[in-house]
CSV table of C-alpha atoms in Angstrom, one decimal:
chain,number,residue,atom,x,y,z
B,1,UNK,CA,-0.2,6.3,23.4
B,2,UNK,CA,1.9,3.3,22.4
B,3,UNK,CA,2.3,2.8,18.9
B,4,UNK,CA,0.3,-0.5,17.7
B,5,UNK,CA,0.9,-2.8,14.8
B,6,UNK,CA,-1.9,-1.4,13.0
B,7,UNK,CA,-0.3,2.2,13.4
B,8,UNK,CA,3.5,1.3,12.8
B,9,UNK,CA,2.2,-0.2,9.6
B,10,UNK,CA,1.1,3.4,7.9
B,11,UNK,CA,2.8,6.5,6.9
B,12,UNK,CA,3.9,9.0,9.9
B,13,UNK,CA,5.3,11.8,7.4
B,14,UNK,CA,5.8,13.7,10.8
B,15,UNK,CA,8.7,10.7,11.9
B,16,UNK,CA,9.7,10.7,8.5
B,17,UNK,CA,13.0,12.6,6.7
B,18,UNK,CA,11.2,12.6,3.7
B,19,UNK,CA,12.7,9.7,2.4
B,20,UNK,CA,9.7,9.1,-0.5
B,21,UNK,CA,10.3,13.3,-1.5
B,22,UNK,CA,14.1,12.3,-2.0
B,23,UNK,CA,14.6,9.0,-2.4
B,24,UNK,CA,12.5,8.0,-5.3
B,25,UNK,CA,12.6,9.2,-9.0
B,26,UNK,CA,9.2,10.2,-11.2
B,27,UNK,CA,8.9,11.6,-14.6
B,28,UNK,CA,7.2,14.8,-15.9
B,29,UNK,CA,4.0,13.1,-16.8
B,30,UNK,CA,-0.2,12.8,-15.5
B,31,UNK,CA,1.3,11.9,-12.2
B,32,UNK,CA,3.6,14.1,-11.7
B,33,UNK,CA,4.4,18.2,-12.6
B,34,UNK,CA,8.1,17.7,-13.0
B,35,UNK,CA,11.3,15.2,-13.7
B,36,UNK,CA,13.5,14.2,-10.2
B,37,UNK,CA,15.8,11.5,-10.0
B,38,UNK,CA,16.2,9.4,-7.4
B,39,UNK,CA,18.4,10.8,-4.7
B,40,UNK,CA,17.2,14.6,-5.8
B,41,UNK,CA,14.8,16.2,-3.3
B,42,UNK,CA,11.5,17.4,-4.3
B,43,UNK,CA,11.1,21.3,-4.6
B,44,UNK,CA,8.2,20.9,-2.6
B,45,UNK,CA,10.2,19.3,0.5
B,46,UNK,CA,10.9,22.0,3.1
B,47,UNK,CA,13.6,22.2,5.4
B,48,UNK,CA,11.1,20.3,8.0
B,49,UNK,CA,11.0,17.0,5.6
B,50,UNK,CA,7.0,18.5,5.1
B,51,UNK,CA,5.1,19.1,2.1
B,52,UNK,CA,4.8,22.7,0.9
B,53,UNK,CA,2.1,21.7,-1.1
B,54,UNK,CA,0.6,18.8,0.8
B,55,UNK,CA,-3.2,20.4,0.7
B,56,UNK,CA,-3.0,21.0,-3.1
B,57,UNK,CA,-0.9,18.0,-4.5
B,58,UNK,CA,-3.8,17.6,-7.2
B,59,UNK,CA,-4.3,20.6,-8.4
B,60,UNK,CA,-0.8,21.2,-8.9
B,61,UNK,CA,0.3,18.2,-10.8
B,62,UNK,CA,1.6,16.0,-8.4
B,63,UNK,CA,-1.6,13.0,-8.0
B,64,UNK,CA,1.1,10.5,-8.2
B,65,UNK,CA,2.1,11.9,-4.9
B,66,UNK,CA,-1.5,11.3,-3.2
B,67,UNK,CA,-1.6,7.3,-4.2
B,68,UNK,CA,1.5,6.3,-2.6
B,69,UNK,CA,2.1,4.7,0.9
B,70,UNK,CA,5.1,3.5,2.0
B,71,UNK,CA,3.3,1.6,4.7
B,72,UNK,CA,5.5,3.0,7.7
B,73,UNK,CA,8.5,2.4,6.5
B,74,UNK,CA,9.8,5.8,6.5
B,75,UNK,CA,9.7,6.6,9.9
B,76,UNK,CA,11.0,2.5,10.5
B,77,UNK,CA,14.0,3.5,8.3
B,78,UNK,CA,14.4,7.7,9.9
B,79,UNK,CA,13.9,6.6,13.3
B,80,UNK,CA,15.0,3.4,13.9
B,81,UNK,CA,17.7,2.1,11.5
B,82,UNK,CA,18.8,5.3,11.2
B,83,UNK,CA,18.2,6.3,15.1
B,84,UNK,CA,16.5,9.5,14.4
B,85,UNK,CA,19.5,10.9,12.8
B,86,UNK,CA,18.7,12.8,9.2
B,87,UNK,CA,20.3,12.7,6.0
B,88,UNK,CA,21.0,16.8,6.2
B,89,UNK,CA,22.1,16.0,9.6
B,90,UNK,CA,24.7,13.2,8.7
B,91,UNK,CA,25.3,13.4,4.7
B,92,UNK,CA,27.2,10.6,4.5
B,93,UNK,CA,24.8,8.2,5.0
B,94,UNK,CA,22.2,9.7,2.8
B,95,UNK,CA,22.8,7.1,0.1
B,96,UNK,CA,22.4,4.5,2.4
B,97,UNK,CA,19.5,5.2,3.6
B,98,UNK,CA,17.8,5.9,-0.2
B,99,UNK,CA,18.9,2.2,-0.8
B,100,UNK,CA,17.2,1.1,2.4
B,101,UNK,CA,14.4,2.9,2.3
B,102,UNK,CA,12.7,0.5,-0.7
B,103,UNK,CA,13.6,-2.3,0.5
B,104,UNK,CA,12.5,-1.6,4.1
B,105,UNK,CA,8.8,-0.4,2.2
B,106,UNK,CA,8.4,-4.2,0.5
B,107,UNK,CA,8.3,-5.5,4.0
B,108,UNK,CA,6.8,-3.4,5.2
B,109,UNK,CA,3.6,-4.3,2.8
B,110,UNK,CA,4.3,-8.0,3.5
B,111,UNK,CA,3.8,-7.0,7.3
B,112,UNK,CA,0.6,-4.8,6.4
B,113,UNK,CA,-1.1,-7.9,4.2
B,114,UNK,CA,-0.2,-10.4,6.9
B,115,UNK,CA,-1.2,-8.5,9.8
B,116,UNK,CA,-4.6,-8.4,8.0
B,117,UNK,CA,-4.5,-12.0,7.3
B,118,UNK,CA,-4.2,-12.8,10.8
B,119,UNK,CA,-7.5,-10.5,11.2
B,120,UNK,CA,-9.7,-13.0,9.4
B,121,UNK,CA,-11.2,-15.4,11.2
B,122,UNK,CA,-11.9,-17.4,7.9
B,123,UNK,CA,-8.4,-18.2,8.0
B,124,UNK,CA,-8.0,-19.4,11.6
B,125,UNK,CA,-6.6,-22.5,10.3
B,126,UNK,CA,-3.3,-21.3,8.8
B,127,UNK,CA,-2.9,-18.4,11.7
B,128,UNK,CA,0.4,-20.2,13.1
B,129,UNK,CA,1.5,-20.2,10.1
B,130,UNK,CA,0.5,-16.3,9.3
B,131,UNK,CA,2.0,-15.5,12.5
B,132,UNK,CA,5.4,-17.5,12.0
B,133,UNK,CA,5.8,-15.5,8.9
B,134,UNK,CA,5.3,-12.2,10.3
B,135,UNK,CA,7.8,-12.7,12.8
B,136,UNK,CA,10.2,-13.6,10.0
B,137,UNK,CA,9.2,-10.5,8.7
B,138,UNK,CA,9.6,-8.5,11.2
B,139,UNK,CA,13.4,-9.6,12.5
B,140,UNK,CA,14.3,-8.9,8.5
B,141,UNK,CA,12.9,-4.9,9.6
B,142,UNK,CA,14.8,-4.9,12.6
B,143,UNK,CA,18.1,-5.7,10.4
B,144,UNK,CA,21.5,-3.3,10.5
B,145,UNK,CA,20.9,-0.6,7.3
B,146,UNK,CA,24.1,-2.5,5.6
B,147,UNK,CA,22.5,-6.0,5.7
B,148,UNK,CA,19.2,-4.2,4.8
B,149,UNK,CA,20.6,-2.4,1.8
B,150,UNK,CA,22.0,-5.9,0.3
B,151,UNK,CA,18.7,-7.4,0.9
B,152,UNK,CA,16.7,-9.7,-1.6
B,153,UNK,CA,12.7,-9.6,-0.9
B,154,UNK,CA,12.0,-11.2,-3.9
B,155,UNK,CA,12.7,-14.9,-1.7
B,156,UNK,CA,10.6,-13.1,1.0
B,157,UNK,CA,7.7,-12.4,-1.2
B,158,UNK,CA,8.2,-15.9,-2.6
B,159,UNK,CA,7.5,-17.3,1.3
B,160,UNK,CA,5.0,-15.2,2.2
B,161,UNK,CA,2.6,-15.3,-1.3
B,162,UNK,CA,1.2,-19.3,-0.8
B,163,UNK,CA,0.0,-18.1,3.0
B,164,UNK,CA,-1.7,-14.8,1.3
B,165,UNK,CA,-2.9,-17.0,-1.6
B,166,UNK,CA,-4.4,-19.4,0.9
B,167,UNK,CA,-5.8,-17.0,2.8
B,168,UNK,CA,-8.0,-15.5,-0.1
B,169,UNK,CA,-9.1,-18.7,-0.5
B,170,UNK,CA,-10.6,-19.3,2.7
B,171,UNK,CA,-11.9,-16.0,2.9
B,172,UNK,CA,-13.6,-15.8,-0.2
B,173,UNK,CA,-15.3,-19.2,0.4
B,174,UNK,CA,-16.6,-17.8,3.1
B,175,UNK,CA,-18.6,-15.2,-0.1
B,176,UNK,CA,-21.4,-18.4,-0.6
B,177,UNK,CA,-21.7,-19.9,-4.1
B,178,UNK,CA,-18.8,-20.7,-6.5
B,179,UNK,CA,-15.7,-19.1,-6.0
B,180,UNK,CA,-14.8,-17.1,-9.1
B,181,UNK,CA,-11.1,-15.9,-10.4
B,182,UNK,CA,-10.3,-12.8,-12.8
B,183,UNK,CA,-6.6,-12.8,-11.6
B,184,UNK,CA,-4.3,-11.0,-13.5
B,185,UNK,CA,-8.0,-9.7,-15.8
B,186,UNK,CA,-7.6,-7.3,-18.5
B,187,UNK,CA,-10.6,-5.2,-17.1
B,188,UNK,CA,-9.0,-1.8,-18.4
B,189,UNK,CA,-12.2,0.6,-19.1
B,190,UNK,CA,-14.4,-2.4,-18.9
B,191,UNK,CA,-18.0,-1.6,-18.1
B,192,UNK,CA,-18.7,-3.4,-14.9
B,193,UNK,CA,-22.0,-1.1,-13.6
B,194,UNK,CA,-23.6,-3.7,-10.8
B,195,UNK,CA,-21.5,-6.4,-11.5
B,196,UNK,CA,-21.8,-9.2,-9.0
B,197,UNK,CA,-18.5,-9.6,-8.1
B,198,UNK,CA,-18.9,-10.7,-4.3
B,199,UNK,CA,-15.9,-13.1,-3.3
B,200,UNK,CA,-14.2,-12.8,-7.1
B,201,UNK,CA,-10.0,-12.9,-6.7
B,202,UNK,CA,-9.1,-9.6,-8.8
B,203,UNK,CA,-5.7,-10.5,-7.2
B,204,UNK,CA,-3.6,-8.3,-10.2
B,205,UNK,CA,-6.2,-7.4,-12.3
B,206,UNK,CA,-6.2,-3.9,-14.2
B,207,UNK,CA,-9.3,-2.0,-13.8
B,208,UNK,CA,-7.7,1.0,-15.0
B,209,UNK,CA,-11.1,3.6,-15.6
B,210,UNK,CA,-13.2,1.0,-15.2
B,211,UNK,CA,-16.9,1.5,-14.3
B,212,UNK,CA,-17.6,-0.2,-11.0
B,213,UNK,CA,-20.7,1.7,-10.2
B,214,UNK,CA,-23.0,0.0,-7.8
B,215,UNK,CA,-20.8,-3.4,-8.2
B,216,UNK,CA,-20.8,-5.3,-5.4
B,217,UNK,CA,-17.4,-6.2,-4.4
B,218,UNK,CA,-17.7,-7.8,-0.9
B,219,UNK,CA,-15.3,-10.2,-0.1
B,220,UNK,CA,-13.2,-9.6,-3.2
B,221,UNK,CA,-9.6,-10.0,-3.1
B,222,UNK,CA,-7.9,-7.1,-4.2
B,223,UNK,CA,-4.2,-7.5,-3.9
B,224,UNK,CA,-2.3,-5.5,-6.3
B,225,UNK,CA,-5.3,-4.9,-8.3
B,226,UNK,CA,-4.6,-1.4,-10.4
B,227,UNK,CA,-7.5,0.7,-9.8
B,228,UNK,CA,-6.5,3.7,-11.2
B,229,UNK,CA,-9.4,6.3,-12.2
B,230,UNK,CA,-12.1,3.2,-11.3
B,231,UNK,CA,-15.1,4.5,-10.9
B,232,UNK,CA,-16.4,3.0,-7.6
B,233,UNK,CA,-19.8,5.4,-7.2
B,234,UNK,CA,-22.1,3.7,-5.2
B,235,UNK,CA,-19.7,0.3,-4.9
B,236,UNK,CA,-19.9,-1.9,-2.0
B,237,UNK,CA,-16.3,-2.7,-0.8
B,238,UNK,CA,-17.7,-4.3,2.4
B,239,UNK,CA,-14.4,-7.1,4.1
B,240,UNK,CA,-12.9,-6.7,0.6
B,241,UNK,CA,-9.0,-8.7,0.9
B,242,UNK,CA,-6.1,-6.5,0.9
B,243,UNK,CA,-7.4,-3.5,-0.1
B,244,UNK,CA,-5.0,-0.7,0.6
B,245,UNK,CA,-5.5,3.2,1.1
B,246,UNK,CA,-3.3,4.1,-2.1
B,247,UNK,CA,-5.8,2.2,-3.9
B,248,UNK,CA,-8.5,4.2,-2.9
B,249,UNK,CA,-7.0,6.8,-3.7
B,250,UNK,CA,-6.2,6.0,-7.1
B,251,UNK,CA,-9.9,5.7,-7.7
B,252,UNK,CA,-13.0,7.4,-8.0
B,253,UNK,CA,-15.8,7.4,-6.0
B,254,UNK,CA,-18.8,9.3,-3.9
B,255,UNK,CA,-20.7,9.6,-0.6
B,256,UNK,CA,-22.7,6.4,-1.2
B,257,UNK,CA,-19.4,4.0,-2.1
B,258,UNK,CA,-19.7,1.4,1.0
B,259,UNK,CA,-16.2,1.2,2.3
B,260,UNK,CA,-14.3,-1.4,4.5
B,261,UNK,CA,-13.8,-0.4,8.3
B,262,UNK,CA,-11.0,1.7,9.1
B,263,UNK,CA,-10.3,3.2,5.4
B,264,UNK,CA,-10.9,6.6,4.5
B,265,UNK,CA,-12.7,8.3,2.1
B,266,UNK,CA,-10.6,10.1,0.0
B,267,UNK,CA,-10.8,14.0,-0.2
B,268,UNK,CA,-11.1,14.3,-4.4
B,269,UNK,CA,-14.4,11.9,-4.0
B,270,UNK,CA,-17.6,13.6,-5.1
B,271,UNK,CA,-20.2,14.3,-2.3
C-alpha cells in the first residue's frame, strides 16, 4: 500500500534506527527511570533499533517515553536522508544524523498541523495559502542532511504560525456564539468538571492535572496545550484543532471520553 500524507506524518519505529532512543537526552526523573545524554543509546534499544520494553514503558519508569511522537520524522531522516543506511552500519555519520533528526521532527509537526488545516473546510478560504506553505515545508524535508543540520525552523515556524492562527479562527467560528480565548491560561489543577468550553483557543495553555471531566471541548484549539495528567473522563473532544496523539497520551481518561476521528484511545485509560 503506498504510503499517504496522513501515514508519512506518524511514527514507523519499524523504519526507524531508533533515532528518539539515541539521539535525545532525559533525566532520572517521573518521566523517566534513568539519566542518558544525548547521543547515548537507551539500554532498552536492542540491536533491531526496537524497544525491549515497549509493552511495559509505564510500569517501568519510562512514561516520558509513551507521550512522544516525532511525527515521521525518524524514518524521513533513517530512510531517506540517510538512504536506509544506519548509524551502526556507517558510524561516522551518527552525529549527523542526531543533529538532523530534531530539526527534521519540527517540520515534520508543521507538516502534520497544516495537513490538518487543509482538512477543514471552515478554512477553505486560506487553503492556497495552507497548501503553498506545505509545499515550502516539504522541499525544506527533502533537503541534503548538511543543509538540514544548519537549519533554522524558528523563521519557518514564524511563516507558518499566522496561517495556523487563522485557521483556528475560522474554525472555531464555526463553534456558534462568541468566540472565547484562554491562550497561553494558567489552568494547572484547575477544576474544570463540565466546563463549556466548545470553540475556546487553549492554544498553549497548561492544564497540567486539570479536571476536565464531562467538559465539552468541541471545536477547541489545542495546539501545544500541556495536558499532562488532565483528567478527560467522560470529555467530549469532538473536531477539536490540533490535537495530537502525544497529547492524549499525556492525559487521563476512560471508555466514555468522546474522541476525534482517527485518534486512539490510549492503553493506561480506565475502562
Amino acid at each position: 500500500m503506498p504510503e499517504t500524507r496522513e501515514s508519512a506524518l506518524r511514527g514507523d519505529c519499524a523504519q526507524c534506527f531508533g533515532l528518539c532512543c539515541v539521539a535525545l537526552p532525559f533525566a532520572k526523573s517521573a518521566d523517566f527511570a534513568v539519566d542518558k545524554s544525548a547521543g547515548d543509546p537507551c539500554r532498552n534499544l536492542q540491536d533491531d533499533f526496537r524497544c525491549g520494553i515497549h509493552t511495559r514503558l509505564r510500569p517501568s519508569g519510562f512514561q516520558g517515553c509513551t507521550v512522544y511522537d516525532c511525527f515521521g520524522a525518524g524514518q524521513r531522516v533513517s530512510q531517506v536522508t540517510f538512504g536506509g543506511v544506519s548509524w551502526r552500519e556507517a558510524p561516522e555519520t551518527a552525529r549527523r544524523m542526531y543533529e538532523v533528526f530534531p530539526v527534521m521532527r519540527q517540520l515534520h509537526e508543521l507538516l502534520r498541523y497544516l495537513t490538518e488545516a487543509l482538512e477543514r473546510p471552515a478554512a477553505r478560504r486560506i487553503h492556497g495559502e495552507l497548501r503553498s506553505a506545505l509545499a515550502r515545508v516539504e522541499e525544506l524535508t527533502a533537503l541534503p542532511a548538511a543543509d538540514l543540520e544548519k537549519l533554522d525552523v524558528a523563521p519557518v515556524r514564524a511563516e507558518v504560525n499566522p496561517l495556523l492562527l487563522r485557521t483556528s479562527e475560522l474554525v472555531r467560528a464555526t463553534a456558534g456564539g462568541k468566540p472565547r480565548g484562554r491562550r497561553g491560561a494558567d489552568l494547572v489543577g484547575k477544576r474544570l468538571r463540565g466546563a463549556k468550553l466548545r470553540g475556546t483557543d487553549l492554544r498553549g495553555a497548561l492544564l497540567i492535572a486539570a479536571d476536565l471531566t464531562g467538559a465539552d471541548l468541541t471545536l477547541t484549539d489545542l495546539i501545544g496545550a500541556d495536558l499532562r495528567d488532565a483528567d478527560l473522563s467522560g470529555a467530549v473532544l469532538t473536531d477539536a484543532l490540533f490535537l495530537t496523539q502525544p497529547q492524549l497520551n499525556s492525559a487521563r481518561g476512560d471508555a466514555r471520553t468522546v474522541l476525534p476521528e482517527g485518534f486512539a484511545r490510549p492503553a493506561h485509560w480506565t475502562s
